[in-house]
PDB file of C-alpha atoms in Angstrom:
ATOM      1  CA  MET A   1       9.262 152.939 140.231  1.00 58.00           C
ATOM      2  CA  ASP A   2       5.772 154.131 139.577  1.00 64.00           C
ATOM      3  CA  ASN A   3       5.340 151.478 136.559  1.00 73.00           C
ATOM      4  CA  LEU A   4       6.481 148.447 138.752  1.00 75.00           C
ATOM      5  CA  GLU A   5       4.095 150.222 141.352  1.00 80.00           C
ATOM      6  CA  ASN A   6       1.161 150.050 138.973  1.00 77.00           C
ATOM      7  CA  VAL A   7       2.417 146.193 137.320  1.00 77.00           C
ATOM      8  CA  LEU A   8       2.432 145.109 140.770  1.00 81.00           C
ATOM      9  CA  LYS A   9      -1.085 146.350 141.548  1.00 83.00           C
ATOM     10  CA  ARG A  10      -2.691 145.220 138.361  1.00 79.00           C
ATOM     11  CA  CYS A  11      -1.193 141.784 139.008  1.00 76.00           C
ATOM     12  CA  GLU A  12      -2.518 141.783 142.133  1.00 85.00           C
ATOM     13  CA  GLU A  13      -6.422 143.065 140.712  1.00 86.00           C
ATOM     14  CA  ILE A  14      -6.456 140.153 138.473  1.00 82.00           C
ATOM     15  CA  ASN A  15      -5.129 137.735 140.860  1.00 81.00           C
ATOM     16  CA  LEU A  16      -1.882 136.753 138.871  1.00 80.00           C
ATOM     17  CA  VAL A  17       0.884 135.021 141.225  1.00 80.00           C
ATOM     18  CA  LEU A  18       4.376 136.193 140.441  1.00 78.00           C
ATOM     19  CA  ASN A  19       7.338 133.365 141.031  1.00 77.00           C
ATOM     20  CA  ARG A  20       9.879 136.024 143.342  1.00 76.00           C
ATOM     21  CA  GLU A  21      12.371 133.646 142.442  1.00 75.00           C
ATOM     22  CA  LYS A  22      11.456 134.463 138.585  1.00 70.00           C
ATOM     23  CA  CYS A  23      11.154 138.225 138.916  1.00 74.00           C
ATOM     24  CA  HIS A  24      14.132 140.708 138.689  1.00 70.00           C
ATOM     25  CA  PHE A  25      13.556 144.158 139.122  1.00 70.00           C
ATOM     26  CA  MET A  26      15.528 147.043 138.905  1.00 66.00           C
ATOM     27  CA  VAL A  27      18.331 145.450 136.325  1.00 64.00           C
ATOM     28  CA  LYS A  28      20.021 146.960 133.449  1.00 60.00           C
ATOM     29  CA  LYS A  29      20.110 143.668 131.222  1.00 60.00           C
ATOM     30  CA  GLY A  30      18.896 140.452 131.645  1.00 57.00           C
ATOM     31  CA  LEU A  31      17.614 137.391 129.985  1.00 51.00           C
ATOM     32  CA  VAL A  32      14.454 136.382 128.277  1.00 50.00           C
ATOM     33  CA  LEU A  33      13.755 132.606 127.700  1.00 44.00           C
ATOM     34  CA  GLY A  34      17.781 132.179 127.149  1.00 44.00           C
ATOM     35  CA  HIS A  35      18.556 135.258 125.242  1.00 44.00           C
ATOM     36  CA  ARG A  36      19.796 138.635 125.907  1.00 51.00           C
ATOM     37  CA  ILE A  37      17.279 141.292 125.640  1.00 50.00           C
ATOM     38  CA  SER A  38      18.549 144.005 123.223  1.00 55.00           C
ATOM     39  CA  ARG A  39      17.730 146.623 121.111  1.00 55.00           C
ATOM     40  CA  LYS A  40      16.724 146.678 117.401  1.00 60.00           C
ATOM     41  CA  ASP A  41      19.578 145.962 114.977  1.00 70.00           C
ATOM     42  CA  PHE A  42      21.791 146.489 117.979  1.00 74.00           C
ATOM     43  CA  ALA A  43      24.246 143.941 116.390  1.00 75.00           C
ATOM     44  CA  TYR A  44      24.590 145.617 112.914  1.00 79.00           C
ATOM     45  CA  ILE A  45      25.048 149.128 114.211  1.00 83.00           C
ATOM     46  CA  SER A  46      28.119 148.098 116.716  1.00 84.00           C
ATOM     47  CA  LYS A  47      30.331 146.404 114.210  1.00 86.00           C
ATOM     48  CA  PRO A  48      32.634 149.114 113.593  1.00 88.00           C
ATOM     49  CA  LEU A  49      32.775 148.711 117.660  1.00 87.00           C
ATOM     50  CA  ASN A  50      33.103 144.921 118.381  1.00 83.00           C
ATOM     51  CA  GLN A  51      35.764 145.180 115.298  1.00 85.00           C
ATOM     52  CA  LEU A  52      38.059 146.463 117.746  1.00 86.00           C
ATOM     53  CA  LEU A  53      37.606 143.566 119.899  1.00 82.00           C
ATOM     54  CA  GLN A  54      38.946 141.309 117.290  1.00 82.00           C
ATOM     55  CA  LYS A  55      42.431 139.869 117.647  1.00 82.00           C
ATOM     56  CA  GLU A  56      45.539 140.917 115.660  1.00 84.00           C
ATOM     57  CA  ILE A  57      43.438 144.274 114.760  1.00 82.00           C
ATOM     58  CA  PRO A  58      44.425 147.171 115.572  1.00 86.00           C
ATOM     59  CA  PHE A  59      43.002 149.114 118.375  1.00 87.00           C
ATOM     60  CA  ILE A  60      41.858 152.627 116.587  1.00 88.00           C
ATOM     61  CA  PHE A  61      38.792 154.411 117.636  1.00 90.00           C
ATOM     62  CA  ASP A  62      38.387 156.499 115.038  1.00 92.00           C
ATOM     63  CA  GLN A  63      35.591 159.268 113.935  1.00 93.00           C
ATOM     64  CA  ASN A  64      33.344 156.542 112.701  1.00 92.00           C
ATOM     65  CA  CYS A  65      33.526 154.667 116.389  1.00 90.00           C
ATOM     66  CA  VAL A  66      32.588 157.850 117.506  1.00 91.00           C
ATOM     67  CA  LYS A  67      29.922 158.136 115.489  1.00 92.00           C
ATOM     68  CA  THR A  68      28.897 154.551 116.256  1.00 89.00           C
ATOM     69  CA  PHE A  69      28.952 155.106 120.009  1.00 88.00           C
ATOM     70  CA  GLU A  70      26.775 158.134 119.925  1.00 88.00           C
ATOM     71  CA  VAL A  71      24.062 156.252 117.995  1.00 86.00           C
ATOM     72  CA  ILE A  72      24.279 153.086 120.084  1.00 79.00           C
ATOM     73  CA  LYS A  73      24.122 155.586 123.613  1.00 77.00           C
ATOM     74  CA  GLU A  74      20.733 157.629 121.725  1.00 78.00           C
ATOM     75  CA  LYS A  75      19.066 154.037 120.727  1.00 72.00           C
ATOM     76  CA  LEU A  76      19.310 153.190 124.241  1.00 65.00           C
ATOM     77  CA  LEU A  77      18.597 156.250 125.752  1.00 63.00           C
ATOM     78  CA  SER A  78      15.194 156.170 123.639  1.00 62.00           C
ATOM     79  CA  ALA A  79      12.290 154.533 124.932  1.00 51.00           C
ATOM     80  CA  LEU A  80      11.694 151.260 123.626  1.00 60.00           C
ATOM     81  CA  ILE A  81       8.081 149.989 124.320  1.00 71.00           C
ATOM     82  CA  ILE A  82       7.260 146.057 124.235  1.00 82.00           C
ATOM     83  CA  ILE A  83       3.507 145.463 124.382  1.00 86.00           C
ATOM     84  CA  THR A  84       2.077 142.034 125.988  1.00 88.00           C
ATOM     85  CA  LEU A  85       1.326 139.389 123.997  1.00 88.00           C
ATOM     86  CA  ASN A  86      -2.345 138.198 123.293  1.00 90.00           C
ATOM     87  CA  TRP A  87      -2.548 134.514 122.438  1.00 91.00           C
ATOM     88  CA  SER A  88      -5.643 134.898 120.649  1.00 92.00           C
ATOM     89  CA  LYS A  89      -3.563 137.367 117.767  1.00 91.00           C
ATOM     90  CA  PRO A  90      -1.728 136.324 114.835  1.00 92.00           C
ATOM     91  CA  PHE A  91       2.418 136.807 115.728  1.00 93.00           C
ATOM     92  CA  ILE A  92       4.162 138.142 112.970  1.00 91.00           C
ATOM     93  CA  VAL A  93       8.287 137.379 112.663  1.00 91.00           C
ATOM     94  CA  MET A  94      10.293 140.300 110.964  1.00 87.00           C
ATOM     95  CA  SER A  95      13.475 139.396 109.917  1.00 88.00           C
ATOM     96  CA  ASP A  96      16.904 140.726 108.778  1.00 84.00           C
ATOM     97  CA  ALA A  97      20.510 139.345 108.112  1.00 83.00           C
ATOM     98  CA  SER A  98      23.429 140.587 106.206  1.00 81.00           C
ATOM     99  CA  ASP A  99      27.386 138.676 106.156  1.00 80.00           C
ATOM    100  CA  TYR A 100      27.616 139.954 109.875  1.00 78.00           C
ATOM    101  CA  ALA A 101      24.971 140.138 111.958  1.00 83.00           C
ATOM    102  CA  ILE A 102      21.089 139.020 112.080  1.00 86.00           C
ATOM    103  CA  GLY A 103      18.142 140.496 113.844  1.00 85.00           C
ATOM    104  CA  ILE A 104      14.444 139.740 114.514  1.00 87.00           C
ATOM    105  CA  ALA A 105      11.441 141.178 115.931  1.00 87.00           C
ATOM    106  CA  LEU A 106       8.465 139.289 117.233  1.00 91.00           C
ATOM    107  CA  GLY A 107       5.131 141.612 117.357  1.00 90.00           C
ATOM    108  CA  GLN A 108       1.450 141.344 116.851  1.00 92.00           C
ATOM    109  CA  LYS A 109      -0.709 143.999 115.259  1.00 90.00           C
ATOM    110  CA  ARG A 110      -2.759 146.327 117.673  1.00 87.00           C
ATOM    111  CA  ASN A 111      -4.973 148.667 115.939  1.00 87.00           C
ATOM    112  CA  ASN A 112      -3.696 147.642 112.450  1.00 87.00           C
ATOM    113  CA  ILE A 113      -0.227 148.601 114.080  1.00 83.00           C
ATOM    114  CA  PHE A 114       2.925 146.272 114.793  1.00 84.00           C
ATOM    115  CA  GLY A 115       3.599 146.177 118.407  1.00 85.00           C
ATOM    116  CA  ALA A 116       7.261 144.533 119.177  1.00 87.00           C
ATOM    117  CA  ILE A 117       6.805 141.586 121.743  1.00 90.00           C
ATOM    118  CA  HIS A 118      10.567 140.931 121.323  1.00 88.00           C
ATOM    119  CA  TYR A 119      13.588 141.747 119.795  1.00 86.00           C
ATOM    120  CA  ALA A 120      17.110 140.153 119.169  1.00 86.00           C
ATOM    121  CA  SER A 121      20.318 140.486 117.340  1.00 86.00           C
ATOM    122  CA  LYS A 122      23.119 138.344 116.946  1.00 85.00           C
ATOM    123  CA  THR A 123      26.677 139.411 115.056  1.00 83.00           C
ATOM    124  CA  LEU A 124      28.179 136.238 113.283  1.00 83.00           C
ATOM    125  CA  ASN A 125      31.665 135.035 113.721  1.00 79.00           C
ATOM    126  CA  PRO A 126      33.805 135.393 110.526  1.00 73.00           C
ATOM    127  CA  THR A 127      34.237 131.158 110.386  1.00 66.00           C
TER     128      THR A 127
END
């Protein structure tokens, strides 16, 4: 809540007008430009758990699934820092793909260090 208060104060200081209908606070997940917000590499990491949801595959929550669950839990609990975009700086798009997942990170360099603006990942269907 402290961060929210600081953000709203800053918006007020610079006369930024927020559209109440487009603002969502205190949510656990959301959509940005039609894309689900997700952690980097989530689709790749979560593959063992996603496979349990497929038809005609026995549900066996083995040690690999437990390990995957623990990794996902740790990643969701760790701080993800998203920077605000700067239209005057060039954008950097980093992508990665495998046979079953794709992911991207959109960002910019700040003080010669990459800062993420948005992450996205998608699990691919076998067909």
